[in-house]
Short mmCIF file of N, CA and C in Angstrom, two decimals:
data_model
loop_
_atom_site.label_atom_id
_atom_site.label_comp_id
_atom_site.label_asym_id
_atom_site.label_seq_id
_atom_site.Cartn_x
_atom_site.Cartn_y
_atom_site.Cartn_z
N UNK A 288 -27.77 6.89 -0.75
CA UNK A 288 -26.34 6.67 -0.67
C UNK A 288 -25.92 5.82 -1.86
N UNK A 289 -24.91 6.26 -2.57
CA UNK A 289 -24.43 5.56 -3.76
C UNK A 289 -23.42 4.49 -3.36
N UNK A 290 -23.55 3.32 -3.96
CA UNK A 290 -22.60 2.24 -3.73
C UNK A 290 -21.30 2.58 -4.44
N UNK A 291 -20.15 2.67 -3.72
CA UNK A 291 -18.90 3.06 -4.36
C UNK A 291 -18.45 2.07 -5.43
N UNK A 292 -18.82 0.81 -5.27
CA UNK A 292 -18.40 -0.18 -6.27
C UNK A 292 -19.16 0.05 -7.57
N UNK A 293 -20.47 0.29 -7.46
CA UNK A 293 -21.27 0.53 -8.67
C UNK A 293 -20.86 1.83 -9.33
N UNK A 294 -20.66 2.88 -8.52
CA UNK A 294 -20.28 4.19 -9.08
C UNK A 294 -18.94 4.13 -9.79
N UNK A 295 -18.06 3.26 -9.31
CA UNK A 295 -16.73 3.15 -9.92
C UNK A 295 -16.65 2.00 -10.90
N UNK A 296 -17.76 1.29 -11.11
CA UNK A 296 -17.76 0.14 -12.00
C UNK A 296 -16.94 -1.01 -11.45
N UNK A 297 -16.94 -1.17 -10.13
CA UNK A 297 -16.10 -2.17 -9.49
C UNK A 297 -16.93 -3.33 -8.95
N UNK A 298 -16.24 -4.43 -8.65
CA UNK A 298 -16.87 -5.62 -8.12
C UNK A 298 -17.29 -5.41 -6.67
N UNK A 299 -17.94 -6.42 -6.08
CA UNK A 299 -18.39 -6.33 -4.70
C UNK A 299 -17.24 -6.18 -3.71
N UNK A 300 -16.12 -6.78 -4.01
CA UNK A 300 -14.96 -6.70 -3.14
C UNK A 300 -13.94 -5.77 -3.76
N UNK A 301 -13.44 -4.85 -2.94
CA UNK A 301 -12.40 -3.92 -3.39
C UNK A 301 -11.08 -4.31 -2.75
N UNK A 302 -9.99 -3.93 -3.38
CA UNK A 302 -8.66 -4.11 -2.80
C UNK A 302 -8.17 -2.75 -2.35
N UNK A 303 -7.60 -2.70 -1.16
CA UNK A 303 -7.15 -1.46 -0.55
C UNK A 303 -5.63 -1.48 -0.40
N UNK A 304 -4.99 -0.37 -0.72
CA UNK A 304 -3.55 -0.23 -0.58
C UNK A 304 -3.26 1.03 0.23
N UNK A 305 -2.44 0.88 1.25
CA UNK A 305 -1.93 2.01 2.01
C UNK A 305 -0.42 2.01 1.88
N UNK A 306 0.16 3.20 1.81
CA UNK A 306 1.62 3.31 1.73
C UNK A 306 2.08 4.56 2.46
N UNK A 307 3.34 4.54 2.89
CA UNK A 307 4.00 5.75 3.37
C UNK A 307 5.50 5.55 3.36
N UNK A 308 6.21 6.67 3.38
CA UNK A 308 7.68 6.64 3.39
C UNK A 308 8.14 6.35 4.82
N UNK A 309 8.97 5.34 4.95
CA UNK A 309 9.54 5.01 6.26
C UNK A 309 10.53 6.09 6.67
N UNK A 310 10.40 6.59 7.88
CA UNK A 310 11.35 7.57 8.41
C UNK A 310 11.29 8.93 7.73
N UNK A 311 10.10 9.31 7.26
CA UNK A 311 9.99 10.56 6.52
C UNK A 311 10.33 11.78 7.37
N UNK A 312 9.98 11.77 8.64
CA UNK A 312 10.30 12.91 9.50
C UNK A 312 11.80 13.06 9.65
N UNK A 313 12.50 11.94 9.89
CA UNK A 313 13.97 11.99 9.99
C UNK A 313 14.58 12.46 8.68
N UNK A 314 14.01 11.98 7.57
CA UNK A 314 14.50 12.37 6.26
C UNK A 314 14.35 13.88 6.05
N UNK A 315 13.21 14.42 6.40
CA UNK A 315 13.00 15.86 6.25
C UNK A 315 13.93 16.66 7.16
N UNK A 316 14.12 16.18 8.38
CA UNK A 316 15.03 16.88 9.30
C UNK A 316 16.46 16.88 8.79
N UNK A 317 16.89 15.77 8.20
CA UNK A 317 18.29 15.71 7.75
C UNK A 317 18.51 16.43 6.43
N UNK A 318 17.52 16.44 5.53
CA UNK A 318 17.69 17.04 4.21
C UNK A 318 17.21 18.48 4.14
N UNK A 319 16.31 18.85 5.02
CA UNK A 319 15.66 20.15 4.95
C UNK A 319 14.34 20.03 4.20
N UNK A 320 13.45 20.92 4.50
CA UNK A 320 12.09 20.84 3.96
C UNK A 320 12.05 20.97 2.44
N UNK A 321 12.84 21.86 1.87
CA UNK A 321 12.78 22.07 0.41
C UNK A 321 13.20 20.81 -0.35
N UNK A 322 14.32 20.21 0.05
CA UNK A 322 14.79 19.00 -0.65
C UNK A 322 13.84 17.84 -0.40
N UNK A 323 13.42 17.70 0.86
CA UNK A 323 12.48 16.62 1.17
C UNK A 323 11.19 16.80 0.38
N UNK A 324 10.71 18.02 0.28
CA UNK A 324 9.47 18.29 -0.47
C UNK A 324 9.58 17.85 -1.91
N UNK A 325 10.73 18.11 -2.55
CA UNK A 325 10.93 17.68 -3.94
C UNK A 325 10.98 16.15 -4.03
N UNK A 326 11.61 15.51 -3.06
CA UNK A 326 11.68 14.04 -3.04
C UNK A 326 10.28 13.46 -2.84
N UNK A 327 9.53 14.04 -1.92
CA UNK A 327 8.17 13.56 -1.68
C UNK A 327 7.31 13.69 -2.93
N UNK A 328 7.45 14.79 -3.66
CA UNK A 328 6.66 14.97 -4.88
C UNK A 328 7.06 13.97 -5.96
N UNK A 329 8.34 13.68 -6.10
CA UNK A 329 8.77 12.68 -7.08
C UNK A 329 8.24 11.30 -6.70
N UNK A 330 8.29 10.98 -5.43
CA UNK A 330 7.72 9.72 -4.91
C UNK A 330 6.24 9.63 -5.28
N UNK A 331 5.52 10.74 -5.12
CA UNK A 331 4.09 10.76 -5.47
C UNK A 331 3.88 10.52 -6.96
N UNK A 332 4.69 11.16 -7.80
CA UNK A 332 4.57 10.97 -9.25
C UNK A 332 4.76 9.51 -9.63
N UNK A 333 5.80 8.89 -9.08
CA UNK A 333 6.10 7.49 -9.41
C UNK A 333 4.96 6.57 -8.96
N UNK A 334 4.49 6.76 -7.74
CA UNK A 334 3.43 5.89 -7.24
C UNK A 334 2.11 6.14 -7.95
N UNK A 335 1.79 7.38 -8.20
CA UNK A 335 0.53 7.66 -8.91
C UNK A 335 0.51 7.02 -10.29
N UNK A 336 1.65 7.01 -10.97
CA UNK A 336 1.73 6.36 -12.29
C UNK A 336 1.50 4.86 -12.15
N UNK A 337 2.09 4.25 -11.14
CA UNK A 337 1.90 2.80 -10.93
C UNK A 337 0.45 2.49 -10.56
N UNK A 338 -0.14 3.30 -9.70
CA UNK A 338 -1.52 3.07 -9.29
C UNK A 338 -2.46 3.22 -10.48
N UNK A 339 -2.29 4.29 -11.25
CA UNK A 339 -3.16 4.54 -12.41
C UNK A 339 -3.03 3.43 -13.44
N UNK A 340 -1.82 2.91 -13.61
CA UNK A 340 -1.57 1.85 -14.57
C UNK A 340 -2.30 0.55 -14.26
N UNK A 341 -2.82 0.43 -13.04
CA UNK A 341 -3.53 -0.78 -12.63
C UNK A 341 -4.96 -0.47 -12.18
N UNK A 342 -5.48 0.67 -12.61
CA UNK A 342 -6.88 1.00 -12.31
C UNK A 342 -7.13 1.50 -10.91
N UNK A 343 -6.07 1.96 -10.22
CA UNK A 343 -6.23 2.45 -8.86
C UNK A 343 -6.93 3.80 -8.83
N UNK A 344 -7.71 3.98 -7.78
CA UNK A 344 -8.40 5.26 -7.57
C UNK A 344 -7.98 5.80 -6.21
N UNK A 345 -7.27 6.91 -6.25
CA UNK A 345 -6.76 7.53 -5.03
C UNK A 345 -7.92 8.01 -4.18
N UNK A 346 -7.90 7.61 -2.90
CA UNK A 346 -8.95 8.02 -1.97
C UNK A 346 -8.47 9.10 -1.02
N UNK A 347 -7.17 9.17 -0.81
CA UNK A 347 -6.65 10.19 0.08
C UNK A 347 -5.15 10.13 0.22
N UNK A 348 -4.60 11.26 0.62
CA UNK A 348 -3.19 11.36 0.96
C UNK A 348 -3.08 12.21 2.21
N UNK A 349 -2.04 11.97 2.95
CA UNK A 349 -1.70 12.81 4.08
C UNK A 349 -0.20 12.75 4.21
N UNK A 350 0.44 13.90 4.08
CA UNK A 350 1.90 13.89 4.10
C UNK A 350 2.42 13.05 2.95
N UNK A 351 3.12 11.98 3.28
CA UNK A 351 3.70 11.11 2.25
C UNK A 351 2.94 9.79 2.12
N UNK A 352 1.73 9.72 2.66
CA UNK A 352 0.97 8.46 2.59
C UNK A 352 -0.06 8.49 1.48
N UNK A 353 -0.47 7.30 1.06
CA UNK A 353 -1.53 7.13 0.08
C UNK A 353 -2.54 6.12 0.59
N UNK A 354 -3.81 6.32 0.22
CA UNK A 354 -4.88 5.34 0.37
C UNK A 354 -5.50 5.23 -1.02
N UNK A 355 -5.41 4.02 -1.61
CA UNK A 355 -5.86 3.80 -2.98
C UNK A 355 -6.71 2.54 -3.01
N UNK A 356 -7.79 2.57 -3.82
CA UNK A 356 -8.62 1.37 -4.00
C UNK A 356 -8.44 0.85 -5.42
N UNK A 357 -8.61 -0.46 -5.55
CA UNK A 357 -8.47 -1.15 -6.84
C UNK A 357 -9.66 -2.07 -7.04
N UNK A 358 -10.02 -2.33 -8.30
CA UNK A 358 -11.15 -3.21 -8.57
C UNK A 358 -10.87 -4.68 -8.26
N UNK A 359 -9.60 -5.06 -8.21
CA UNK A 359 -9.25 -6.46 -7.97
C UNK A 359 -7.93 -6.56 -7.21
N UNK A 360 -7.78 -7.64 -6.47
CA UNK A 360 -6.57 -7.88 -5.69
C UNK A 360 -5.33 -7.92 -6.58
N UNK A 361 -5.45 -8.54 -7.75
CA UNK A 361 -4.28 -8.63 -8.66
C UNK A 361 -3.87 -7.24 -9.15
N UNK A 362 -4.82 -6.34 -9.31
CA UNK A 362 -4.49 -4.96 -9.70
C UNK A 362 -3.70 -4.26 -8.61
N UNK A 363 -4.15 -4.40 -7.37
CA UNK A 363 -3.45 -3.78 -6.24
C UNK A 363 -2.04 -4.34 -6.10
N UNK A 364 -1.91 -5.64 -6.24
CA UNK A 364 -0.60 -6.28 -6.14
C UNK A 364 0.32 -5.82 -7.27
N UNK A 365 -0.19 -5.76 -8.49
CA UNK A 365 0.60 -5.28 -9.61
C UNK A 365 1.04 -3.84 -9.43
N UNK A 366 0.15 -3.00 -8.91
CA UNK A 366 0.49 -1.60 -8.67
C UNK A 366 1.57 -1.47 -7.60
N UNK A 367 1.45 -2.27 -6.54
CA UNK A 367 2.46 -2.23 -5.48
C UNK A 367 3.83 -2.65 -6.02
N UNK A 368 3.85 -3.71 -6.79
CA UNK A 368 5.12 -4.17 -7.38
C UNK A 368 5.71 -3.10 -8.31
N UNK A 369 4.89 -2.56 -9.21
CA UNK A 369 5.38 -1.54 -10.13
C UNK A 369 5.84 -0.29 -9.37
N UNK A 370 5.11 0.08 -8.34
CA UNK A 370 5.49 1.24 -7.55
C UNK A 370 6.82 1.04 -6.85
N UNK A 371 7.01 -0.12 -6.23
CA UNK A 371 8.27 -0.39 -5.53
C UNK A 371 9.44 -0.46 -6.52
N UNK A 372 9.21 -1.04 -7.67
CA UNK A 372 10.27 -1.10 -8.69
C UNK A 372 10.63 0.30 -9.18
N UNK A 373 9.63 1.14 -9.39
CA UNK A 373 9.89 2.52 -9.84
C UNK A 373 10.68 3.28 -8.78
N UNK A 374 10.30 3.12 -7.52
CA UNK A 374 11.02 3.79 -6.44
C UNK A 374 12.46 3.29 -6.34
N UNK A 375 12.64 1.98 -6.46
CA UNK A 375 13.98 1.40 -6.37
C UNK A 375 14.86 1.82 -7.54
N UNK A 376 14.26 2.07 -8.70
CA UNK A 376 15.01 2.46 -9.88
C UNK A 376 15.30 3.94 -9.99
N UNK A 377 14.74 4.73 -9.08
CA UNK A 377 14.93 6.18 -9.12
C UNK A 377 16.31 6.56 -8.58
N UNK A 378 16.93 7.55 -9.17
CA UNK A 378 18.24 8.04 -8.73
C UNK A 378 18.04 9.09 -7.64
N UNK A 379 17.78 8.63 -6.42
CA UNK A 379 17.60 9.54 -5.30
C UNK A 379 18.94 10.12 -4.87
N UNK A 380 18.95 11.28 -4.22
CA UNK A 380 20.22 11.79 -3.67
C UNK A 380 20.84 10.75 -2.74
N UNK A 381 22.15 10.68 -2.72
CA UNK A 381 22.86 9.65 -1.94
C UNK A 381 22.43 9.62 -0.48
N UNK A 382 22.15 10.77 0.09
CA UNK A 382 21.78 10.84 1.51
C UNK A 382 20.29 10.63 1.74
N UNK A 383 19.54 10.32 0.69
CA UNK A 383 18.08 10.18 0.80
C UNK A 383 17.64 8.77 0.46
N UNK A 384 17.57 7.92 1.47
CA UNK A 384 17.07 6.57 1.26
C UNK A 384 15.54 6.62 1.33
N UNK A 385 14.89 6.57 0.16
CA UNK A 385 13.44 6.63 0.10
C UNK A 385 12.92 5.19 0.05
N UNK A 386 12.39 4.77 1.18
CA UNK A 386 11.88 3.40 1.31
C UNK A 386 10.43 3.48 1.75
N UNK A 387 9.55 2.91 0.91
CA UNK A 387 8.12 3.01 1.14
C UNK A 387 7.57 1.66 1.58
N UNK A 388 6.78 1.69 2.64
CA UNK A 388 6.09 0.48 3.10
C UNK A 388 4.68 0.49 2.53
N UNK A 389 4.20 -0.71 2.20
CA UNK A 389 2.86 -0.84 1.64
C UNK A 389 2.15 -2.03 2.28
N UNK A 390 0.85 -1.85 2.47
CA UNK A 390 0.00 -2.91 2.99
C UNK A 390 -1.24 -3.04 2.13
N UNK A 391 -1.64 -4.28 1.83
CA UNK A 391 -2.79 -4.55 0.97
C UNK A 391 -3.75 -5.51 1.66
N UNK A 392 -5.03 -5.21 1.53
CA UNK A 392 -6.08 -6.08 2.03
C UNK A 392 -7.30 -5.89 1.13
N UNK A 393 -8.19 -6.86 1.11
CA UNK A 393 -9.39 -6.77 0.29
C UNK A 393 -10.62 -7.04 1.14
N UNK A 394 -11.71 -6.38 0.78
CA UNK A 394 -12.96 -6.58 1.49
C UNK A 394 -13.98 -5.58 1.01
N UNK A 395 -15.01 -5.42 1.80
CA UNK A 395 -16.10 -4.53 1.44
C UNK A 395 -15.95 -3.20 2.15
N UNK A 396 -16.51 -2.16 1.54
CA UNK A 396 -16.53 -0.82 2.13
C UNK A 396 -17.86 -0.17 1.76
N UNK A 397 -18.22 0.81 2.54
CA UNK A 397 -19.46 1.54 2.33
C UNK A 397 -19.15 3.01 2.16
N UNK A 398 -19.85 3.65 1.25
CA UNK A 398 -19.69 5.08 1.04
C UNK A 398 -20.59 5.82 2.03
N UNK A 399 -20.00 6.61 2.91
CA UNK A 399 -20.73 7.39 3.90
C UNK A 399 -20.19 8.81 3.90
N UNK A 400 -21.05 9.77 3.68
CA UNK A 400 -20.61 11.16 3.70
C UNK A 400 -19.54 11.48 2.67
N UNK A 401 -19.53 10.77 1.57
CA UNK A 401 -18.57 11.05 0.51
C UNK A 401 -17.26 10.30 0.62
N UNK A 402 -17.09 9.47 1.66
CA UNK A 402 -15.85 8.69 1.75
C UNK A 402 -16.16 7.26 2.16
N UNK A 403 -15.22 6.38 1.88
CA UNK A 403 -15.37 4.96 2.18
C UNK A 403 -15.05 4.67 3.64
N UNK A 404 -15.84 3.77 4.22
CA UNK A 404 -15.57 3.29 5.56
C UNK A 404 -15.75 1.77 5.57
N UNK A 405 -15.04 1.13 6.47
CA UNK A 405 -15.18 -0.32 6.61
C UNK A 405 -13.98 -0.89 7.35
N UNK A 406 -14.21 -1.98 8.05
CA UNK A 406 -13.12 -2.63 8.79
C UNK A 406 -12.02 -3.13 7.86
N UNK A 407 -12.38 -3.49 6.64
CA UNK A 407 -11.36 -3.95 5.69
C UNK A 407 -10.36 -2.84 5.39
N UNK A 408 -10.82 -1.61 5.37
CA UNK A 408 -9.93 -0.46 5.15
C UNK A 408 -8.99 -0.31 6.34
N UNK A 409 -9.55 -0.40 7.54
CA UNK A 409 -8.71 -0.32 8.74
C UNK A 409 -7.67 -1.42 8.77
N UNK A 410 -8.07 -2.62 8.37
CA UNK A 410 -7.13 -3.75 8.35
C UNK A 410 -5.99 -3.48 7.38
N UNK A 411 -6.30 -2.94 6.21
CA UNK A 411 -5.25 -2.62 5.23
C UNK A 411 -4.27 -1.59 5.80
N UNK A 412 -4.79 -0.58 6.49
CA UNK A 412 -3.92 0.43 7.10
C UNK A 412 -3.02 -0.18 8.16
N UNK A 413 -3.56 -1.09 8.96
CA UNK A 413 -2.77 -1.75 10.01
C UNK A 413 -1.70 -2.66 9.40
N UNK A 414 -2.01 -3.30 8.30
CA UNK A 414 -1.01 -4.14 7.62
C UNK A 414 0.14 -3.28 7.13
N UNK A 415 -0.17 -2.14 6.53
CA UNK A 415 0.89 -1.22 6.09
C UNK A 415 1.73 -0.77 7.28
N UNK A 416 1.08 -0.57 8.41
CA UNK A 416 1.79 -0.10 9.60
C UNK A 416 2.81 -1.06 10.16
N UNK A 417 2.68 -2.35 9.88
CA UNK A 417 3.67 -3.31 10.38
C UNK A 417 4.74 -3.64 9.35
N UNK A 418 4.59 -3.13 8.14
CA UNK A 418 5.61 -3.33 7.10
C UNK A 418 6.80 -2.42 7.39
N UNK A 419 7.93 -2.75 6.81
CA UNK A 419 9.07 -1.84 6.89
C UNK A 419 9.33 -1.27 5.51
N UNK A 420 10.15 -0.25 5.45
CA UNK A 420 10.41 0.44 4.20
C UNK A 420 10.88 -0.49 3.09
N UNK A 421 10.27 -0.35 1.92
CA UNK A 421 10.60 -1.19 0.78
C UNK A 421 9.82 -2.49 0.74
N UNK A 422 9.02 -2.74 1.76
CA UNK A 422 8.30 -4.01 1.87
C UNK A 422 6.83 -3.85 1.49
N UNK A 423 6.30 -4.87 0.84
CA UNK A 423 4.87 -4.97 0.56
C UNK A 423 4.35 -6.18 1.32
N UNK A 424 3.39 -5.92 2.22
CA UNK A 424 2.74 -7.00 2.95
C UNK A 424 1.30 -7.13 2.46
N UNK A 425 0.85 -8.36 2.30
CA UNK A 425 -0.52 -8.60 1.85
C UNK A 425 -1.21 -9.56 2.80
N UNK A 426 -2.51 -9.44 2.84
CA UNK A 426 -3.34 -10.29 3.70
C UNK A 426 -3.66 -11.61 3.00
N UNK A 427 -4.23 -12.51 3.77
CA UNK A 427 -4.72 -13.78 3.22
C UNK A 427 -5.78 -13.51 2.15
N UNK A 428 -6.61 -12.49 2.37
CA UNK A 428 -7.65 -12.16 1.39
C UNK A 428 -7.03 -11.77 0.05
N UNK A 429 -6.00 -10.97 0.06
CA UNK A 429 -5.34 -10.58 -1.19
C UNK A 429 -4.73 -11.81 -1.85
N UNK A 430 -4.04 -12.63 -1.05
CA UNK A 430 -3.42 -13.84 -1.62
C UNK A 430 -4.47 -14.72 -2.28
N UNK A 431 -5.57 -14.94 -1.59
CA UNK A 431 -6.61 -15.81 -2.13
C UNK A 431 -7.28 -15.24 -3.36
N UNK A 432 -7.58 -13.95 -3.34
CA UNK A 432 -8.26 -13.33 -4.48
C UNK A 432 -7.34 -13.14 -5.68
N UNK A 433 -6.06 -12.86 -5.44
CA UNK A 433 -5.13 -12.65 -6.55
C UNK A 433 -4.88 -13.96 -7.27
N UNK A 434 -4.74 -15.05 -6.51
CA UNK A 434 -4.58 -16.38 -7.10
C UNK A 434 -3.66 -16.41 -8.29
N UNK A 435 -4.21 -16.79 -9.44
CA UNK A 435 -3.43 -16.88 -10.68
C UNK A 435 -3.05 -15.51 -11.21
N UNK A 436 -3.61 -14.45 -10.63
CA UNK A 436 -3.28 -13.10 -11.06
C UNK A 436 -1.99 -12.56 -10.46
N UNK A 437 -1.33 -13.36 -9.63
CA UNK A 437 -0.03 -12.93 -9.10
C UNK A 437 0.97 -12.98 -10.25
N UNK A 438 1.65 -11.86 -10.50
CA UNK A 438 2.59 -11.84 -11.64
C UNK A 438 3.60 -12.99 -11.55
N UNK A 439 3.96 -13.54 -12.69
CA UNK A 439 4.89 -14.67 -12.71
C UNK A 439 6.27 -14.28 -12.16
N UNK A 440 6.58 -12.99 -12.16
CA UNK A 440 7.87 -12.52 -11.64
C UNK A 440 7.83 -12.32 -10.13
N UNK A 441 6.69 -12.61 -9.49
CA UNK A 441 6.55 -12.37 -8.06
C UNK A 441 6.07 -13.62 -7.34
N UNK A 442 6.27 -13.61 -6.05
CA UNK A 442 5.79 -14.68 -5.20
C UNK A 442 5.48 -14.13 -3.82
N UNK A 443 4.91 -14.96 -2.99
CA UNK A 443 4.56 -14.55 -1.63
C UNK A 443 5.26 -15.45 -0.62
N UNK A 444 5.84 -14.82 0.38
CA UNK A 444 6.52 -15.54 1.46
C UNK A 444 5.60 -15.50 2.69
N UNK A 445 5.25 -16.67 3.19
CA UNK A 445 4.35 -16.79 4.33
C UNK A 445 5.04 -16.29 5.59
N UNK A 446 4.46 -15.28 6.22
CA UNK A 446 5.02 -14.72 7.46
C UNK A 446 4.24 -15.17 8.70
N UNK A 447 3.21 -15.98 8.49
CA UNK A 447 2.42 -16.46 9.61
C UNK A 447 1.36 -15.46 10.04
N UNK A 448 0.76 -15.76 11.18
CA UNK A 448 -0.34 -14.96 11.71
C UNK A 448 0.19 -13.90 12.66
N UNK A 449 -0.37 -12.69 12.53
CA UNK A 449 0.07 -11.56 13.35
C UNK A 449 -1.12 -10.83 13.94
N UNK A 450 -0.94 -10.33 15.15
CA UNK A 450 -1.93 -9.45 15.78
C UNK A 450 -1.67 -8.04 15.27
N UNK A 451 -2.73 -7.35 14.90
CA UNK A 451 -2.62 -5.98 14.40
C UNK A 451 -3.33 -5.04 15.37
N UNK A 452 -2.77 -3.87 15.55
CA UNK A 452 -3.27 -2.89 16.50
C UNK A 452 -4.78 -2.67 16.35
N UNK A 453 -5.47 -2.75 17.47
CA UNK A 453 -6.91 -2.46 17.59
C UNK A 453 -7.83 -3.45 16.89
N UNK A 454 -7.33 -4.49 16.28
CA UNK A 454 -8.20 -5.46 15.59
C UNK A 454 -8.31 -6.73 16.42
N UNK A 455 -9.52 -7.23 16.55
CA UNK A 455 -9.77 -8.41 17.38
C UNK A 455 -9.16 -9.67 16.80
N UNK A 456 -9.29 -9.83 15.49
CA UNK A 456 -8.82 -11.06 14.84
C UNK A 456 -7.42 -10.87 14.27
N UNK A 457 -6.54 -11.85 14.45
CA UNK A 457 -5.21 -11.76 13.85
C UNK A 457 -5.31 -11.90 12.33
N UNK A 458 -4.24 -11.55 11.65
CA UNK A 458 -4.20 -11.61 10.18
C UNK A 458 -3.02 -12.45 9.73
N UNK A 459 -3.27 -13.32 8.79
CA UNK A 459 -2.21 -14.10 8.15
C UNK A 459 -1.57 -13.19 7.10
N UNK A 460 -0.27 -12.94 7.23
CA UNK A 460 0.43 -12.01 6.35
C UNK A 460 1.43 -12.72 5.45
N UNK A 461 1.63 -12.12 4.30
CA UNK A 461 2.60 -12.59 3.31
C UNK A 461 3.42 -11.41 2.84
N UNK A 462 4.73 -11.62 2.67
CA UNK A 462 5.61 -10.60 2.09
C UNK A 462 5.77 -10.90 0.61
N UNK A 463 5.71 -9.87 -0.19
CA UNK A 463 5.86 -10.02 -1.64
C UNK A 463 7.34 -10.08 -1.97
N UNK A 464 7.69 -11.03 -2.82
CA UNK A 464 9.05 -11.05 -3.37
C UNK A 464 8.93 -11.13 -4.88
N UNK A 465 9.97 -10.66 -5.55
CA UNK A 465 9.95 -10.67 -7.02
C UNK A 465 11.22 -11.34 -7.51
N UNK A 466 11.37 -11.44 -8.83
CA UNK A 466 12.49 -12.17 -9.43
C UNK A 466 13.84 -11.71 -8.88
N UNK A 467 13.96 -10.45 -8.52
CA UNK A 467 15.22 -9.93 -7.98
C UNK A 467 15.40 -10.17 -6.50
N UNK A 468 14.44 -10.78 -5.84
CA UNK A 468 14.51 -11.03 -4.41
C UNK A 468 13.34 -10.41 -3.70
N UNK A 469 13.35 -10.52 -2.40
CA UNK A 469 12.25 -9.97 -1.60
C UNK A 469 12.27 -8.47 -1.69
N UNK A 470 11.09 -7.89 -1.84
CA UNK A 470 10.97 -6.44 -1.81
C UNK A 470 11.11 -6.03 -0.36
N UNK A 471 12.08 -5.17 -0.08
CA UNK A 471 12.29 -4.73 1.29
C UNK A 471 13.23 -5.65 1.98
#
């Protein structure tokens, strides 16, 4: 079994990012599949550019969601910020509010059967699940590892400790804000 960190030239700890469009089913129902499909593809283009710009490696998509790994917490945070800014700057149709929620966590993962597994991945997915559209939530692990790598145009707002679905231990969460205000 190949170590995914070694195969990707990454450190022992990886940063995980999950995202999805808030209310995508309602959006598709109101706009129709063809228009929604074009919006979803543009959303993918914008996010993929942000992820690639920070060394992200896409692990999977389903519908309008992404699972991406990064070599460092600061890379994941930078990608999330750039992605949200790109989405906010896009000229979406007036009736199409495209708001993407993102969750970030860092930890270890193991390559099994060609894909990564680990509780840290599940935790990142659960963090994304409690975010709302336009919001980036990060774990204590991301905050600690990013440290001085947090962009000077951004900051973290302490949201306290939260219980996450199916996880035994609560997670201390932070909302990302940038020079223009809180994202989301």
